[in-house]
CSV table of C-alpha atoms in Angstrom, one decimal:
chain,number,residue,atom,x,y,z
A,1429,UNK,CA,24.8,78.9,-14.3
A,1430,UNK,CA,23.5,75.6,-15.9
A,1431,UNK,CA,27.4,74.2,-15.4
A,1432,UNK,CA,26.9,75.7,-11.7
A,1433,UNK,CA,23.9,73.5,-10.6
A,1434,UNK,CA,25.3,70.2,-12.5
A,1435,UNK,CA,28.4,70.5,-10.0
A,1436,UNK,CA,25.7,71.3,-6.9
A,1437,UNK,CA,23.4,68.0,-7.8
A,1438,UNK,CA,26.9,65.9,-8.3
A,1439,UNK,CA,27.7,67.0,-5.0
A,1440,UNK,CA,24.2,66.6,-3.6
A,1441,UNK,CA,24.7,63.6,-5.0
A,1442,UNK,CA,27.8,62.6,-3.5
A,1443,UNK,CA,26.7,63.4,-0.2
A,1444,UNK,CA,23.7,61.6,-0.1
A,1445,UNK,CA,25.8,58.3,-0.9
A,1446,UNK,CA,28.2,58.9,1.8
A,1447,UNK,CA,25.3,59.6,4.2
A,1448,UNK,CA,23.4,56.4,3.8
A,1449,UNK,CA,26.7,54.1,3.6
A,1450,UNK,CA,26.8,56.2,7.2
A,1451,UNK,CA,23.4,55.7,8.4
A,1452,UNK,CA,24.1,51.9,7.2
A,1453,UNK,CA,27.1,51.7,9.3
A,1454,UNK,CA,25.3,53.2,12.4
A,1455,UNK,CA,22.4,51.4,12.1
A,1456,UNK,CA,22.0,48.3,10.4
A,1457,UNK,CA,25.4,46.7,11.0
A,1458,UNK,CA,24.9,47.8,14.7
A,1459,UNK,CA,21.4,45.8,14.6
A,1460,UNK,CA,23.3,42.7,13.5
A,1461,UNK,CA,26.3,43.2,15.6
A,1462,UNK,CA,24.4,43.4,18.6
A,1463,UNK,CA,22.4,40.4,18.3
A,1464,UNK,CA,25.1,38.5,16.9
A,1465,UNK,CA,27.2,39.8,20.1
A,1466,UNK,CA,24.4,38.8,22.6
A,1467,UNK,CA,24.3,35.4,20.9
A,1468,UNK,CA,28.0,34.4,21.0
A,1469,UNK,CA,28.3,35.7,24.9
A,1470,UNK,CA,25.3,34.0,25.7
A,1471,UNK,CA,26.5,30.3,24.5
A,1472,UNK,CA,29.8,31.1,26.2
A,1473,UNK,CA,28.1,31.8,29.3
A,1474,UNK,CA,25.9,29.0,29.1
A,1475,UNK,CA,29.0,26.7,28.3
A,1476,UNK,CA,31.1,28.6,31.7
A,1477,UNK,CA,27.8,28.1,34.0
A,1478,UNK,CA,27.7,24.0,32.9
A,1479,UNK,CA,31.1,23.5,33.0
A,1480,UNK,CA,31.4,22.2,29.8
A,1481,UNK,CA,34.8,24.6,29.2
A,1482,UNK,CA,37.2,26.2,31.5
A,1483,UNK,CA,37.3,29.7,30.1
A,1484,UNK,CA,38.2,33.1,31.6
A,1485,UNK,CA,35.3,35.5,31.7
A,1486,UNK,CA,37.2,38.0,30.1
A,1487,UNK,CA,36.9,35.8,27.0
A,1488,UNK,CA,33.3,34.8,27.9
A,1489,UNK,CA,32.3,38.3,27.0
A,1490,UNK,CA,34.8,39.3,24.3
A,1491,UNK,CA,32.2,39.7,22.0
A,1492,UNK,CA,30.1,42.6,23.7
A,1493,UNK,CA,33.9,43.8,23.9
A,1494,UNK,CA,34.0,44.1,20.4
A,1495,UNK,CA,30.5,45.3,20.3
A,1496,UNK,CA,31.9,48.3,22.8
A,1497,UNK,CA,34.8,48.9,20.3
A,1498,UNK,CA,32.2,49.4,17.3
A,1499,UNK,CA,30.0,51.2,19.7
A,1500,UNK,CA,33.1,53.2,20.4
A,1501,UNK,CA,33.5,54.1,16.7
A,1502,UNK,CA,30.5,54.9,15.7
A,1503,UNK,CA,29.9,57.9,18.6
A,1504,UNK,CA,33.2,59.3,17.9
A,1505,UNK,CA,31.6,59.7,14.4
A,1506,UNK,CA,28.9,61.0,15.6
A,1507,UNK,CA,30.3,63.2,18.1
A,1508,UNK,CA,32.6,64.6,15.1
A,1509,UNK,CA,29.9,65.8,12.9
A,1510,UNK,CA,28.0,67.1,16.0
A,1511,UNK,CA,30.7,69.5,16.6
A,1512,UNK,CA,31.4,70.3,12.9
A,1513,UNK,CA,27.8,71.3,12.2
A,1514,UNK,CA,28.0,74.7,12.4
A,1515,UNK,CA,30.8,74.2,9.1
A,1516,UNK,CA,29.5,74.7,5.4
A,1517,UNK,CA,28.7,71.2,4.4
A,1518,UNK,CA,28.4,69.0,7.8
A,1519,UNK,CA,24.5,70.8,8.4
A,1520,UNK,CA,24.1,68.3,5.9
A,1521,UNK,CA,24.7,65.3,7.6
A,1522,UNK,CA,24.1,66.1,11.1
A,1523,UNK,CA,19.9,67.0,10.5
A,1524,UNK,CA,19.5,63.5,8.5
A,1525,UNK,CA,22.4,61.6,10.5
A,1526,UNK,CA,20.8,58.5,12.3
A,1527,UNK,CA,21.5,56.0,15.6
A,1528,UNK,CA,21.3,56.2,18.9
A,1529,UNK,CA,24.7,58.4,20.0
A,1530,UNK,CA,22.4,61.3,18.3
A,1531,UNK,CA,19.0,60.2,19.5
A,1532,UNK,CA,21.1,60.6,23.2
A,1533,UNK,CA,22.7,63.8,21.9
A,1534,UNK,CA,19.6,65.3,21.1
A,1535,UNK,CA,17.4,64.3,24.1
A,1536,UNK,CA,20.7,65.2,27.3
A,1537,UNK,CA,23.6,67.1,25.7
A,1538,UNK,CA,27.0,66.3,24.5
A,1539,UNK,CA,28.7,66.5,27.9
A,1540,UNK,CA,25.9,64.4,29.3
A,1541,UNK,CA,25.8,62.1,26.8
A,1542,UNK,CA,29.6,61.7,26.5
A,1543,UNK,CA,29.5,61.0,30.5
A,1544,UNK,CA,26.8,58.3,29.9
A,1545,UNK,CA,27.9,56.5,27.6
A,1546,UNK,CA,31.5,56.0,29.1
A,1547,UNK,CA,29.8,54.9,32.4
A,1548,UNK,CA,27.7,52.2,30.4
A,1549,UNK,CA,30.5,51.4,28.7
A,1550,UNK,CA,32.8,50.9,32.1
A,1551,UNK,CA,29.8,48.2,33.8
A,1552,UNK,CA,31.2,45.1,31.5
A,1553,UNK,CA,34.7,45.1,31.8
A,1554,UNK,CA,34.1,45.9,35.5
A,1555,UNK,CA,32.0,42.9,36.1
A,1556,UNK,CA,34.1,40.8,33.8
A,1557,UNK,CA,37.2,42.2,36.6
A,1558,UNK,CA,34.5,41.4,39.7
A,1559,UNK,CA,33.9,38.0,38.2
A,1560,UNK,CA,37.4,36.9,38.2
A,1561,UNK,CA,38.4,38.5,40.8
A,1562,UNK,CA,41.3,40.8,39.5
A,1563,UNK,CA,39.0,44.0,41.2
A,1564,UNK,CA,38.7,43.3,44.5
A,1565,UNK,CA,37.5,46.1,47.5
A,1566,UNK,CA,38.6,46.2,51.1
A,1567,UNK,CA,35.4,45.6,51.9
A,1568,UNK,CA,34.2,41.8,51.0
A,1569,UNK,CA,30.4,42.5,51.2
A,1570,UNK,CA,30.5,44.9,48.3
A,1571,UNK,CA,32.4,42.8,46.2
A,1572,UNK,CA,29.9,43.4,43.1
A,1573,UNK,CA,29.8,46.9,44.0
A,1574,UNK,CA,32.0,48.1,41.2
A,1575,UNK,CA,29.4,47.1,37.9
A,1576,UNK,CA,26.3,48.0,39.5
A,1577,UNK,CA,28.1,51.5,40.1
A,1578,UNK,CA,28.8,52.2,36.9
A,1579,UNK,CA,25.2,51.1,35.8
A,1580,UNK,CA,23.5,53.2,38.3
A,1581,UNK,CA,25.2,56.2,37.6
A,1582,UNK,CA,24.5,56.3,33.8
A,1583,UNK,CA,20.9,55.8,34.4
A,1584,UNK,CA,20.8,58.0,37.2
A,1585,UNK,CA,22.8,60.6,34.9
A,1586,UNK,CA,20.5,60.1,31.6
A,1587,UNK,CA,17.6,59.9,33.9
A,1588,UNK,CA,18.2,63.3,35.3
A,1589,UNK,CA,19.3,64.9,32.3
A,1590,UNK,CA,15.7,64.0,30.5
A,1591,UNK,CA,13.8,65.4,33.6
A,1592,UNK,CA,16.1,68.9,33.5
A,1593,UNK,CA,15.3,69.1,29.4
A,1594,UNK,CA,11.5,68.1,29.0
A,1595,UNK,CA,8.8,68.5,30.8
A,1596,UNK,CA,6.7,66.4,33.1
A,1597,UNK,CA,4.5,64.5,30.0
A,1598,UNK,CA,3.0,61.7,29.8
A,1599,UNK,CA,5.4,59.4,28.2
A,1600,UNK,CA,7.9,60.5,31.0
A,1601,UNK,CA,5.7,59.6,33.2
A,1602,UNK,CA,5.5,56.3,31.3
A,1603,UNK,CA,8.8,55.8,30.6
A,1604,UNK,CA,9.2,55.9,34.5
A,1605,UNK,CA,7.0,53.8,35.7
A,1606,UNK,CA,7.5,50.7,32.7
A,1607,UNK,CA,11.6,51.2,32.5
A,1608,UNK,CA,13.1,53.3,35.2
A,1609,UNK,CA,11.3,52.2,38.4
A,1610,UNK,CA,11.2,48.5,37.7
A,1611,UNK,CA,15.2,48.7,36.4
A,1612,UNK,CA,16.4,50.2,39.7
A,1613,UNK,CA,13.9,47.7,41.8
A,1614,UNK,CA,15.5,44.9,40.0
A,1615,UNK,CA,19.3,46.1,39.9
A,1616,UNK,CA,18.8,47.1,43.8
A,1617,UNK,CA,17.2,43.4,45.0
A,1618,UNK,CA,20.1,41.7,42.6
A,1619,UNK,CA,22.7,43.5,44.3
A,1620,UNK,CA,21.3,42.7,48.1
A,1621,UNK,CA,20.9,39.2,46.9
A,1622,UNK,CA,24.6,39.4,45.8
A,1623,UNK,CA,26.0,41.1,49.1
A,1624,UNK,CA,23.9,42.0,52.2
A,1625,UNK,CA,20.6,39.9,51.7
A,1626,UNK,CA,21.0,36.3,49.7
A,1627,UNK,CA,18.2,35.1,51.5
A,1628,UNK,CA,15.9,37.3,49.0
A,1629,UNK,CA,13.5,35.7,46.7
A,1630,UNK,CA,13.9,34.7,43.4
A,1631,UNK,CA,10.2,35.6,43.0
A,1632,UNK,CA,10.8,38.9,45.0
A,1633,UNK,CA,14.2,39.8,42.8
A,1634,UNK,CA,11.8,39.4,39.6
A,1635,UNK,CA,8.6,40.7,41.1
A,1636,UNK,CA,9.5,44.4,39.3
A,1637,UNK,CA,10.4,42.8,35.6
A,1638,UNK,CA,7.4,40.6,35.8
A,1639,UNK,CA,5.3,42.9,36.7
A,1640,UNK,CA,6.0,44.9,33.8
A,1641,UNK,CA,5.8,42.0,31.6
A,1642,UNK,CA,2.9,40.9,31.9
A,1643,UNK,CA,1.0,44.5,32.1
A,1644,UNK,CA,2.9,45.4,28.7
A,1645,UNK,CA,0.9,41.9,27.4
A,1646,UNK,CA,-2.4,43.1,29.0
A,1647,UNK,CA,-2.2,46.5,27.4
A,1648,UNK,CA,-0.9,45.2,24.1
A,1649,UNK,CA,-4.0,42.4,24.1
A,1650,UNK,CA,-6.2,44.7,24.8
A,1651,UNK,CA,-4.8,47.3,21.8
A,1652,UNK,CA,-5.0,44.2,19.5
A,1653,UNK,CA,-8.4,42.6,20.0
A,1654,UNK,CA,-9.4,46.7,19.8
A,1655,UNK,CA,-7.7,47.1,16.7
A,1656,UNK,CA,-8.9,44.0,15.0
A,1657,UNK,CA,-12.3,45.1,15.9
A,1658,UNK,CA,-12.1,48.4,14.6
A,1659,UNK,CA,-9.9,47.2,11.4
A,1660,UNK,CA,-12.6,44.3,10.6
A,1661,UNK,CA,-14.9,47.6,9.9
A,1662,UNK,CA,-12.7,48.3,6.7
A,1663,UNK,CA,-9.9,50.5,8.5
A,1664,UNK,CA,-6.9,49.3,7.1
A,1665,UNK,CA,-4.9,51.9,9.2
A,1666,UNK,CA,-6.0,49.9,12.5
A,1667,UNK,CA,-5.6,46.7,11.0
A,1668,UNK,CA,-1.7,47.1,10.0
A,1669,UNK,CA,-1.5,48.2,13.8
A,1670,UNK,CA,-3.5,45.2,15.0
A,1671,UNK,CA,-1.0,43.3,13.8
A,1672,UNK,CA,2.3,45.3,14.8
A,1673,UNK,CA,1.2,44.7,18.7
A,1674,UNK,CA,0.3,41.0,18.0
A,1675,UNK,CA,3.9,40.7,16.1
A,1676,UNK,CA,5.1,42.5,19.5
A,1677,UNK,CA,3.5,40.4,22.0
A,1678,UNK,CA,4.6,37.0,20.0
A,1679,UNK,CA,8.2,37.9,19.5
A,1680,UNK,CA,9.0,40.1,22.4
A,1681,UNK,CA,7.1,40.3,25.1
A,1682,UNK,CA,6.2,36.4,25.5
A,1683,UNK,CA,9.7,35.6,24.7
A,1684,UNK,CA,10.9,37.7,27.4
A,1685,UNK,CA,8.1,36.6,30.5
A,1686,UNK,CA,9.2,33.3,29.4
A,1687,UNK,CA,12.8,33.4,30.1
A,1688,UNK,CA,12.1,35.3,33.5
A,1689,UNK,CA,9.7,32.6,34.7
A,1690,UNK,CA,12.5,30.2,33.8
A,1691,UNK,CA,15.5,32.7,35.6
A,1692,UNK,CA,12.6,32.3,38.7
A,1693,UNK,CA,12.4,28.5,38.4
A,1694,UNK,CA,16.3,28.0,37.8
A,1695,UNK,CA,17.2,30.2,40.7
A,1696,UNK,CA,14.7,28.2,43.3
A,1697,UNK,CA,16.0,25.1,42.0
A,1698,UNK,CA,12.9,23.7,40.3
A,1699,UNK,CA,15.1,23.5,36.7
A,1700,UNK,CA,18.5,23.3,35.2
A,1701,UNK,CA,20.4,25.8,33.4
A,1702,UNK,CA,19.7,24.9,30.2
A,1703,UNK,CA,15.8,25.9,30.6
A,1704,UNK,CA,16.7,29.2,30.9
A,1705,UNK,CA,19.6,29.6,27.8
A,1706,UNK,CA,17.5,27.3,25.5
A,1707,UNK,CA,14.6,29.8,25.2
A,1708,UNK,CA,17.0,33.0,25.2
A,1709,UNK,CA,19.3,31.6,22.9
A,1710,UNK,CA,16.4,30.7,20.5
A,1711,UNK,CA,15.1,33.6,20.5
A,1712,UNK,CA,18.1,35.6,20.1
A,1713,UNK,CA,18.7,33.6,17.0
A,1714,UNK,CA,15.8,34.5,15.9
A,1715,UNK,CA,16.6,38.3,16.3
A,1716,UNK,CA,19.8,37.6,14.1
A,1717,UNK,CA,17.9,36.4,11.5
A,1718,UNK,CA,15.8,39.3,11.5
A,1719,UNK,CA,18.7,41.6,12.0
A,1720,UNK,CA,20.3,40.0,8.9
A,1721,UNK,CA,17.1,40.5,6.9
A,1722,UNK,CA,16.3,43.8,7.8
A,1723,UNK,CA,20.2,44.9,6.7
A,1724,UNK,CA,19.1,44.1,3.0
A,1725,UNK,CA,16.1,46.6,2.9
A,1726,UNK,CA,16.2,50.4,2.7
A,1727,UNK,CA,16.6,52.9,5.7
A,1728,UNK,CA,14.0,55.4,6.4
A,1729,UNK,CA,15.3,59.0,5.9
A,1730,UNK,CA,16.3,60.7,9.1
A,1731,UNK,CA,13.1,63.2,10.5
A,1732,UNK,CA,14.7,66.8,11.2
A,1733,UNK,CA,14.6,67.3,15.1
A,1734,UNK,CA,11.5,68.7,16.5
A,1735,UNK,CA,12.8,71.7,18.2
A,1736,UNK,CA,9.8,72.4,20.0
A,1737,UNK,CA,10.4,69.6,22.5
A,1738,UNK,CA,14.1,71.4,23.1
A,1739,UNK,CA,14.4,74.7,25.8
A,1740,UNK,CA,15.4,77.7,23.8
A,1741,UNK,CA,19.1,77.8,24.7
A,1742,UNK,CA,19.5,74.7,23.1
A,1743,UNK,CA,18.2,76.1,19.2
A,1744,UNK,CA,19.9,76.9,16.7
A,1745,UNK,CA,18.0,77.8,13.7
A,1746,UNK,CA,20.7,78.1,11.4
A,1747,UNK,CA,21.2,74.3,11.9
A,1748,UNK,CA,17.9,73.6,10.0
A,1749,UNK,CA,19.1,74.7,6.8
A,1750,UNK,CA,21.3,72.9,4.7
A,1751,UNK,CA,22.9,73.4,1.4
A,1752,UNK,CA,20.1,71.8,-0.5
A,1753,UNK,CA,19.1,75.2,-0.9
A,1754,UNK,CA,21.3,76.1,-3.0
A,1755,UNK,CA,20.0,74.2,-6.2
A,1756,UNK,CA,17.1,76.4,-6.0
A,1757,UNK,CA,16.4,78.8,-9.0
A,1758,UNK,CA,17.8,82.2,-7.3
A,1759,UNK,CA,15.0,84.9,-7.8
């Protein structure tokens, strides 16, 4: 019996190893290959738009490419244990498994998710096609059609699968009006301004994203100078998240109204190009860096889904258990 449990803990063991050189793999070097990604496209697309290189755009965004390849790998990972759950041994890994392929599995369903993710997947390369014109439609006016299809439909799809699986909350009511509402605004005056309408406003295009903006800041202020008020009275709780929304508004949300004033200004004609891809590179280095930092400190353990928030034809109890149990002292 002794000899019994030693060969369950190795295992255990063995396990645990091969799940956090996983969660590594779907996580942290995703972090840093995304910004890294976004950086190298972005300084090729700033180097296309001066004319400082004659370069296909196919090679202008060869790095999100590769990004998509990774991406690629790491859902048919996931996707692999999702479906091999129900086996002795994968329970394991699939409750603590991390990333976002099982945050999408878990909130639509595997069909759905699958049907998302390849139409997300299918707006680059289509653009990259629209941009140097190897994709051409009959119809001229709808020239950029083909991208902003393939964007639309994946939100529309995720968008309707969260709706048919949760109810009517609060933060889906949220998530609406702060990323779903402004989005399709924004995607829906870009692509008039691109075919039927160019007379439209650069102000008017970016109303939606700046709107957001700077109500995000507002509502984040507000939570700080509350927080510091509250954490000056010897709450350390409120003081740790004083400062996460102060570390918010300085890195992101600043950052981000910053470059959109500057998209508004280039577009109108007030600046050059190199206003707008100075800030975003900048700060897209910085994100490296912090990519690069964060991939040398430890992952948080996985939290076990919160099944309550699912309709009952999507639990499974037996999927909560896992063969942890078994080092247990049997009764």
């Amino acid at each position: 019996d002794l000899h019994q449990r030693c060969q369950q803990a190795k295992e255990l063991e063995r396990k645990q190893r091969c799940l956090r050189a996983l969660n590594y793999f779907l996580v942290r070097v995703a972090h840093c290959l995304l910004c890294i990604t976004l950086l190298a496209t972005s300084i090729l697309l700033w180097l296309q738009l001066k004319d400082a290189v004659e370069i296909s755009y196919y090679v202008v965004f060869s790095p999100l490419f590769g990004f998509e390849v990774f991406f690629l790998i790491g859902s048919c990972i996931t996707f692999t244990i999702y479906f091999q759950r129900s086996s002795a041994g994968w329970t394991f890994y699939w409750n603590r498994l991390q990333g976002t392929v099982r945050w999408l599995i878990l909130f639509t369903s595997p069909c759905e998710s699958f049907l998302v993710l390849c139409l997300a997947g299918s707006a680059l390369p289509l653009l990259a096609a629209t941009l140097e014109k190897d994709l051409q439609l009959p119809w001229p006016s709808l020239h950029f059609l083909p991208p902003f299809l393939g964007l639309w439909l994946s939100t529309l799809c995720f968008a309707f699968s969260v709706i048919r699986r949760r109810s009517c909350s609060s933060s889906c009511i949220g998530s609406c009006l702060f990323l779903w509402v402004p989005l399709a605004l924004f995607s829906s005056l870009l692509f008039l301004r691109l075919t039927f309408w160019p007379s439209v406003s650069p102000t008017m295009m970016m109303l939606p994203l700046l709107l957001v903006t700077c109500t995000l800041i507002l509502f984040s202020s507000f939570l700080t100078i509350a927080s510091f008020c509250l954490g000056y009275r010897g709450s350390r709780d409120w003081m740790e998240y004083a400062t996460t929304t102060l570390l918010a508004i300085l890195v992101f949300l600043l950052p981000m109204l910053s470059v959109e004033i500057a998209v508004v200004s280039y577009l109108k004609g007030a600046c050059t190009i190199n206003w707008v891809f100075a800030p975003w590179t900048a700060w897209l280095s910085g994100l490296v860096l912090f990519a690069v930092w964060q991939s040398f400190t430890p992952l948080k353990p996985a939290s076990l889904p919160q099944l309550d928030r699912l309709p009952n034809r999507y639990r499974r109890g037996h999927d909560l258990h896992s063969d942890t149990e078994m080092l247990l002292p049997q009764p």
